[in-house]
GROMACS .gro file of C-alpha atoms in nm:
model
  326
    1MET     CA    1  -1.553  10.249  14.054
    2LYS     CA    2  -1.572   9.874  14.010
    3LEU     CA    3  -1.659   9.925  13.643
    4ARG     CA    4  -1.344  10.129  13.588
    5LEU     CA    5  -1.141   9.868  13.766
    6TRP     CA    6  -1.279   9.592  13.542
    7VAL     CA    7  -1.218   9.800  13.230
    8GLY     CA    8  -0.861   9.864  13.342
    9LEU     CA    9  -0.804   9.497  13.406
   10VAL     CA   10  -0.942   9.409  13.065
   11VAL     CA   11  -0.716   9.665  12.896
   12VAL     CA   12  -0.411   9.543  13.086
   13ALA     CA   13  -0.494   9.183  12.998
   14GLY     CA   14  -0.539   9.275  12.632
   15VAL     CA   15  -0.207   9.459  12.619
   16ALA     CA   16  -0.034   9.170  12.794
   17ALA     CA   17  -0.189   8.923  12.551
   18ALA     CA   18  -0.080   9.133  12.254
   19LEU     CA   19   0.275   9.160  12.387
   20TRP     CA   20   0.285   8.786  12.447
   21TRP     CA   21   0.150   8.716  12.101
   22ARG     CA   22   0.413   8.935  11.940
   23SER     CA   23   0.695   8.798  12.151
   24ARG     CA   24   0.592   8.432  12.147
   25PRO     CA   25   0.835   8.188  11.980
   26ASP     CA   26   0.761   8.143  11.610
   27ASP     CA   27   0.707   7.771  11.564
   28ARG     CA   28   0.675   7.792  11.187
   29VAL     CA   29   0.937   7.609  10.982
   30PHE     CA   30   1.113   7.849  10.748
   31TRP     CA   31   1.460   7.924  10.622
   32GLN     CA   32   1.620   8.251  10.530
   33GLY     CA   33   1.795   8.273  10.195
   34TYR     CA   34   1.852   8.493   9.894
   35ALA     CA   35   1.799   8.483   9.520
   36GLU     CA   36   2.093   8.380   9.305
   37ALA     CA   37   2.148   8.305   8.938
   38ASP     CA   38   2.372   8.114   8.700
   39TYR     CA   39   2.485   8.371   8.445
   40VAL     CA   40   2.580   8.266   8.094
   41ASN     CA   41   2.898   8.447   7.992
   42ILE     CA   42   2.922   8.446   7.614
   43GLY     CA   43   3.255   8.504   7.447
   44PRO     CA   44   3.412   8.434   7.107
   45PRO     CA   45   3.581   8.098   7.041
   46LEU     CA   46   3.850   8.282   6.844
   47GLN     CA   47   4.062   8.585   6.918
   48GLY     CA   48   3.959   8.888   6.721
   49ARG     CA   49   3.856   9.252   6.714
   50ILE     CA   50   3.499   9.342   6.807
   51ILE     CA   51   3.336   9.552   6.536
   52GLN     CA   52   2.973   9.548   6.649
   53ILE     CA   53   2.775   9.490   6.970
   54SER     CA   54   2.402   9.458   6.913
   55VAL     CA   55   2.273   9.462   7.274
   56ALA     CA   56   2.293   9.675   7.587
   57ARG     CA   57   2.259   9.607   7.956
   58GLY     CA   58   1.899   9.539   8.054
   59ASP     CA   59   1.787   9.433   7.706
   60TYR     CA   60   1.568   9.126   7.679
   61VAL     CA   61   1.682   8.909   7.389
   62ALA     CA   62   1.522   8.607   7.227
   63LYS     CA   63   1.704   8.285   7.160
   64GLY     CA   64   1.916   8.322   6.846
   65ALA     CA   65   1.927   8.703   6.863
   66ALA     CA   66   2.252   8.867   6.746
   67LEU     CA   67   2.483   8.968   7.034
   68PHE     CA   68   2.812   9.082   6.884
   69ARG     CA   69   3.033   9.041   6.577
   70GLN     CA   70   3.407   9.023   6.518
   71ASP     CA   71   3.610   9.130   6.217
   72ASP     CA   72   3.591   8.841   5.969
   73ILE     CA   73   3.765   8.976   5.656
   74ASP     CA   74   4.061   8.737   5.678
   75ASP     CA   75   3.837   8.439   5.753
   76ARG     CA   76   3.610   8.512   5.456
   77ALA     CA   77   3.911   8.537   5.225
   78ALA     CA   78   4.041   8.204   5.357
   79LEU     CA   79   3.698   8.051   5.299
   80ALA     CA   80   3.688   8.173   4.937
   81GLN     CA   81   4.034   8.028   4.875
   82ALA     CA   82   3.940   7.694   5.033
   83LYS     CA   83   3.628   7.671   4.815
   84ALA     CA   84   3.830   7.743   4.499
   85VAL     CA   85   4.093   7.478   4.577
   86GLN     CA   86   3.820   7.228   4.659
   87ALA     CA   87   3.639   7.297   4.330
   88GLN     CA   88   3.963   7.243   4.135
   89ALA     CA   89   4.030   6.911   4.309
   90GLU     CA   90   3.672   6.793   4.250
   91ALA     CA   91   3.703   6.875   3.879
   92SER     CA   92   4.024   6.671   3.858
   93LEU     CA   93   3.853   6.378   4.030
   94ILE     CA   94   3.562   6.391   3.786
   95ASN     CA   95   3.807   6.395   3.494
   96LEU     CA   96   3.988   6.088   3.629
   97GLN     CA   97   3.661   5.904   3.685
   98GLN     CA   98   3.529   5.976   3.335
   99GLY     CA   99   3.630   5.807   3.010
  100ALA     CA  100   3.696   5.961   2.668
  101LYS     CA  101   3.474   6.229   2.519
  102PRO     CA  102   3.135   6.110   2.390
  103ALA     CA  103   3.237   6.189   2.029
  104GLU     CA  104   3.551   5.977   2.062
  105ILE     CA  105   3.351   5.687   2.205
  106ALA     CA  106   3.096   5.716   1.920
  107ALA     CA  107   3.378   5.704   1.660
  108ALA     CA  108   3.526   5.395   1.828
  109GLU     CA  109   3.187   5.226   1.826
  110ALA     CA  110   3.149   5.301   1.451
  111ASN     CA  111   3.493   5.158   1.378
  112LEU     CA  112   3.401   4.844   1.572
  113ALA     CA  113   3.080   4.803   1.372
  114ASP     CA  114   3.272   4.845   1.044
  115ALA     CA  115   3.539   4.596   1.149
  116GLN     CA  116   3.275   4.347   1.261
  117ALA     CA  117   3.101   4.376   0.923
  118ALA     CA  118   3.431   4.313   0.742
  119ALA     CA  119   3.499   4.013   0.964
  120ASN     CA  120   3.153   3.872   0.892
  121LYS     CA  121   3.208   3.916   0.515
  122ALA     CA  122   3.545   3.744   0.532
  123ALA     CA  123   3.395   3.455   0.725
  124ASP     CA  124   3.113   3.420   0.468
  125ASN     CA  125   3.363   3.416   0.177
  126LEU     CA  126   3.569   3.152   0.354
  127ARG     CA  127   3.268   2.929   0.410
  128ARG     CA  128   3.151   2.964   0.045
  129ASP     CA  129   3.490   2.898  -0.114
  130SER     CA  130   3.562   2.611   0.124
  131ALA     CA  131   3.243   2.444  -0.006
  132LEU     CA  132   3.343   2.518  -0.365
  133LEU     CA  133   3.686   2.369  -0.303
  134LYS     CA  134   3.527   2.038  -0.216
  135ALA     CA  135   3.324   2.053  -0.539
  136GLY     CA  136   3.632   2.142  -0.743
  137TYR     CA  137   3.521   2.494  -0.832
  138ALA     CA  138   3.779   2.680  -0.616
  139THR     CA  139   4.151   2.652  -0.569
  140ARG     CA  140   4.343   2.588  -0.252
  141GLN     CA  141   4.528   2.918  -0.290
  142ILE     CA  142   4.202   3.116  -0.282
  143VAL     CA  143   4.078   2.931   0.028
  144ALA     CA  144   4.414   2.981   0.202
  145GLN     CA  145   4.403   3.355   0.127
  146GLU     CA  146   4.045   3.388   0.250
  147THR     CA  147   4.137   3.195   0.569
  148ALA     CA  148   4.412   3.446   0.641
  149ASP     CA  149   4.176   3.737   0.562
  150ALA     CA  150   3.913   3.600   0.803
  151GLN     CA  151   4.168   3.558   1.082
  152SER     CA  152   4.298   3.910   1.024
  153ALA     CA  153   3.943   4.050   1.035
  154VAL     CA  154   3.878   3.877   1.372
  155ALA     CA  155   4.201   4.019   1.514
  156HIS     CA  156   4.108   4.366   1.388
  157VAL     CA  157   3.768   4.343   1.562
  158ALA     CA  158   3.938   4.245   1.887
  159SER     CA  159   4.179   4.538   1.858
  160ILE     CA  160   3.903   4.794   1.798
  161ARG     CA  161   3.691   4.644   2.080
  162ALA     CA  162   3.986   4.684   2.319
  163ALA     CA  163   4.026   5.046   2.207
  164LEU     CA  164   3.655   5.108   2.272
  165ASP     CA  165   3.679   4.954   2.620
  166LEU     CA  166   3.978   5.179   2.692
  167ALA     CA  167   3.782   5.485   2.576
  168ARG     CA  168   3.494   5.395   2.802
  169ALA     CA  169   3.718   5.327   3.104
  170PRO     CA  170   3.816   5.605   3.351
  171ASN     CA  171   4.113   5.818   3.250
  172GLY     CA  172   4.292   5.749   3.578
  173ARG     CA  173   4.404   5.428   3.732
  174ASP     CA  174   4.234   5.299   4.045
  175ALA     CA  175   4.518   5.418   4.269
  176GLU     CA  176   4.514   5.765   4.111
  177ILE     CA  177   4.139   5.795   4.154
  178ALA     CA  178   4.158   5.682   4.518
  179ALA     CA  179   4.435   5.935   4.592
  180GLN     CA  180   4.242   6.217   4.429
  181ALA     CA  181   3.923   6.122   4.619
  182ALA     CA  182   4.118   6.140   4.946
  183GLN     CA  183   4.250   6.481   4.846
  184VAL     CA  184   3.897   6.604   4.776
  185ALA     CA  185   3.778   6.478   5.116
  186SER     CA  186   4.065   6.660   5.286
  187LEU     CA  187   3.988   6.985   5.106
  188ARG     CA  188   3.618   6.957   5.190
  189ALA     CA  189   3.713   6.930   5.558
  190ALA     CA  190   3.936   7.237   5.521
  191THR     CA  191   3.646   7.427   5.363
  192ALA     CA  192   3.414   7.323   5.647
  193GLN     CA  193   3.671   7.444   5.899
  194ALA     CA  194   3.704   7.778   5.719
  195GLN     CA  195   3.323   7.811   5.715
  196TRP     CA  196   3.314   7.737   6.089
  197ARG     CA  197   3.564   8.017   6.158
  198VAL     CA  198   3.347   8.261   5.965
  199ASP     CA  199   3.035   8.148   6.152
  200GLN     CA  200   3.205   8.194   6.492
  201ARG     CA  201   3.267   8.562   6.425
  202SER     CA  202   2.897   8.635   6.480
  203MET     CA  203   2.767   8.520   6.819
  204THR     CA  204   2.399   8.478   6.903
  205ALA     CA  205   2.205   8.422   7.225
  206PRO     CA  206   2.195   8.051   7.322
  207ALA     CA  207   1.875   8.113   7.519
  208ALA     CA  208   1.623   8.389   7.582
  209GLY     CA  209   1.701   8.616   7.874
  210VAL     CA  210   1.809   8.953   8.004
  211VAL     CA  211   2.147   9.103   7.920
  212ALA     CA  212   2.305   9.139   8.264
  213ASP     CA  213   2.626   9.305   8.146
  214VAL     CA  214   2.834   9.393   7.841
  215MET     CA  215   3.204   9.359   7.915
  216ALA     CA  216   3.358   9.479   7.588
  217ARG     CA  217   3.324   9.760   7.337
  218PRO     CA  218   3.368   9.784   6.959
  219GLY     CA  219   3.732   9.820   6.866
  220GLU     CA  220   3.864   9.601   7.147
  221THR     CA  221   4.057   9.284   7.062
  222ILE     CA  222   3.916   8.998   7.269
  223ASP     CA  223   4.094   8.674   7.350
  224ALA     CA  224   3.926   8.345   7.275
  225GLY     CA  225   3.686   8.252   7.554
  226ALA     CA  226   3.685   8.596   7.716
  227GLY     CA  227   3.337   8.711   7.816
  228VAL     CA  228   3.171   8.982   7.607
  229VAL     CA  229   2.803   8.954   7.704
  230SER     CA  230   2.662   8.816   8.030
  231LEU     CA  231   2.315   8.672   7.981
  232LEU     CA  232   2.065   8.576   8.249
  233PRO     CA  233   1.799   8.329   8.130
  234PRO     CA  234   1.501   8.325   8.371
  235GLU     CA  235   1.528   7.950   8.419
  236ASN     CA  236   1.876   8.002   8.567
  237ILE     CA  237   1.742   8.194   8.869
  238PHE     CA  238   1.721   8.005   9.199
  239VAL     CA  239   1.704   8.065   9.574
  240ARG     CA  240   1.992   7.956   9.796
  241PHE     CA  241   1.918   7.892  10.161
  242PHE     CA  242   2.059   7.691  10.451
  243VAL     CA  243   1.892   7.418  10.655
  244GLY     CA  244   2.002   7.315  11.004
  245GLU     CA  245   2.099   6.960  11.089
  246THR     CA  246   1.782   6.897  11.286
  247GLN     CA  247   1.559   6.979  10.984
  248LEU     CA  248   1.771   6.829  10.707
  249ALA     CA  249   1.602   6.488  10.720
  250SER     CA  250   1.263   6.648  10.651
  251ILE     CA  251   1.350   6.783  10.304
  252HIS     CA  252   1.412   6.595   9.979
  253LEU     CA  253   1.489   6.675   9.619
  254GLY     CA  254   1.174   6.777   9.436
  255ASP     CA  255   0.984   6.885   9.750
  256ARG     CA  256   0.751   7.177   9.691
  257VAL     CA  257   0.824   7.499   9.882
  258ARG     CA  258   0.690   7.853   9.909
  259LEU     CA  259   0.917   8.143   9.825
  260ILE     CA  260   0.825   8.464  10.007
  261CYS     CA  261   0.986   8.801   9.941
  262ASP     CA  262   0.900   9.170   9.970
  263ASN     CA  263   0.666   9.290   9.698
  264CYS     CA  264   0.637   8.939   9.551
  265PRO     CA  265   0.293   8.833   9.428
  266GLY     CA  266   0.114   8.592   9.656
  267GLY     CA  267   0.178   8.783   9.978
  268ALA     CA  268   0.226   8.557  10.279
  269ASN     CA  269   0.153   8.252  10.064
  270GLY     CA  270   0.454   8.327   9.846
  271LEU     CA  271   0.531   8.181   9.509
  272PRO     CA  272   0.563   7.808   9.433
  273GLY     CA  273   0.898   7.641   9.384
  274HIS     CA  274   1.075   7.311   9.432
  275ILE     CA  275   1.401   7.196   9.589
  276SER     CA  276   1.655   7.133   9.314
  277PHE     CA  277   1.980   7.076   9.508
  278ILE     CA  278   2.092   6.961   9.852
  279ALA     CA  279   2.464   6.991   9.924
  280PRO     CA  280   2.636   6.664  10.021
  281GLN     CA  281   2.826   6.829  10.309
  282THR     CA  282   2.749   7.058  10.603
  283GLU     CA  283   2.917   7.389  10.682
  284TYR     CA  284   2.914   7.664  10.938
  285THR     CA  285   2.638   7.919  10.902
  286PRO     CA  286   2.760   8.176  10.647
  287PRO     CA  287   2.758   8.541  10.758
  288VAL     CA  288   2.510   8.634  10.484
  289ILE     CA  289   2.236   8.460  10.682
  290TYR     CA  290   2.159   8.741  10.924
  291SER     CA  291   1.831   8.620  11.078
  292ASP     CA  292   1.843   8.567  11.457
  293SER     CA  293   1.625   8.261  11.414
  294GLN     CA  294   1.881   8.094  11.185
  295ARG     CA  295   2.178   8.071  11.423
  296GLU     CA  296   2.244   7.699  11.411
  297LYS     CA  297   2.616   7.649  11.372
  298LEU     CA  298   2.610   7.359  11.124
  299VAL     CA  299   2.386   7.395  10.822
  300THR     CA  300   2.351   7.245  10.474
  301GLU     CA  301   2.323   7.451  10.159
  302VAL     CA  302   2.001   7.393   9.966
  303GLU     CA  303   1.871   7.541   9.643
  304ALA     CA  304   1.512   7.587   9.530
  305ARG     CA  305   1.397   7.695   9.188
  306PRO     CA  306   1.078   7.893   9.128
  307ASP     CA  307   0.840   7.793   8.855
  308PRO     CA  308   0.981   7.911   8.518
  309ALA     CA  309   0.691   8.146   8.451
  310GLN     CA  310   0.763   8.337   8.775
  311ALA     CA  311   1.142   8.309   8.795
  312SER     CA  312   1.196   8.658   8.652
  313LEU     CA  313   1.019   8.809   8.958
  314PHE     CA  314   1.328   8.732   9.168
  315ASN     CA  315   1.629   8.958   9.137
  316PRO     CA  316   1.964   8.804   9.229
  317GLY     CA  317   2.069   8.918   9.575
  318MET     CA  318   1.722   8.987   9.715
  319PRO     CA  319   1.631   8.822  10.050
  320VAL     CA  320   1.385   8.535  10.022
  321GLN     CA  321   1.212   8.335  10.293
  322VAL     CA  322   1.157   7.969  10.211
  323GLU     CA  323   0.883   7.761  10.372
  324PRO     CA  324   0.768   7.404  10.313
  325ALA     CA  325   0.456   7.394  10.099
  326LYS     CA  326   0.151   7.278  10.292
   0.00000   0.00000   0.00000
């Protein structure tokens, strides 16, 4: 009888201890939150008609992968025209910067050599007959004629040398060349702008990630800046939670935390993360925080980011429990 009584007391004590253990206040520090993400909405910089979409919802795309393409027929025609006008202006600039044709310059150089030879001969004759005049073997009339011939030969050399310099000089004046160079620079900028418009008709992924949504279809005309593909890079996933005033002083930017969620690897130990944002103002507890243990009226919004390699394990909207890392 006494044995039964002791057994009963032990059972009652065990049940009472279990009930107390389950109902005891949880003194662990944790915060209730949920996964969130910064989506990258990709749209065209220019208005145009969508002719091809290369991705679908749920696709994983690498950085630089093709997303969608707009009709670019008009832009390509404008680019071809800009290139043609630029080429014409560049040819005109080269023509202004160049001198006469090589054959014309060679002929002018030959004429100069011939004139220089004639001038040298005239000078030699003048020197010889001037000496003979002193000896009485030449007349003054001959020396006077040879003096005039030598002066004429020198003037002829100067004239041909000036013609050669003109042939070698640019065809255009300095002001004309400067104006044409400015025109070429302007047309090159117009060509670059036309090329940019063509390039913008084909959009690629700015980062690797999952296609969260496709908001347009081929055939639709999309305004500039309107979203066509919503992309979710894993590094843009974070956990938003709220910390009460009494615990706010204990957390800091960069602090390590544990992120615990249903079916997440790591079990009760959770996955590692760090605090990346602490709001500068407090607010009333938002209704999305439904935990009875998180009923402080004034809280501060905090964000924590998981390690990049594990960020894709969190789906936006899923509940996540955040604990300080030990």
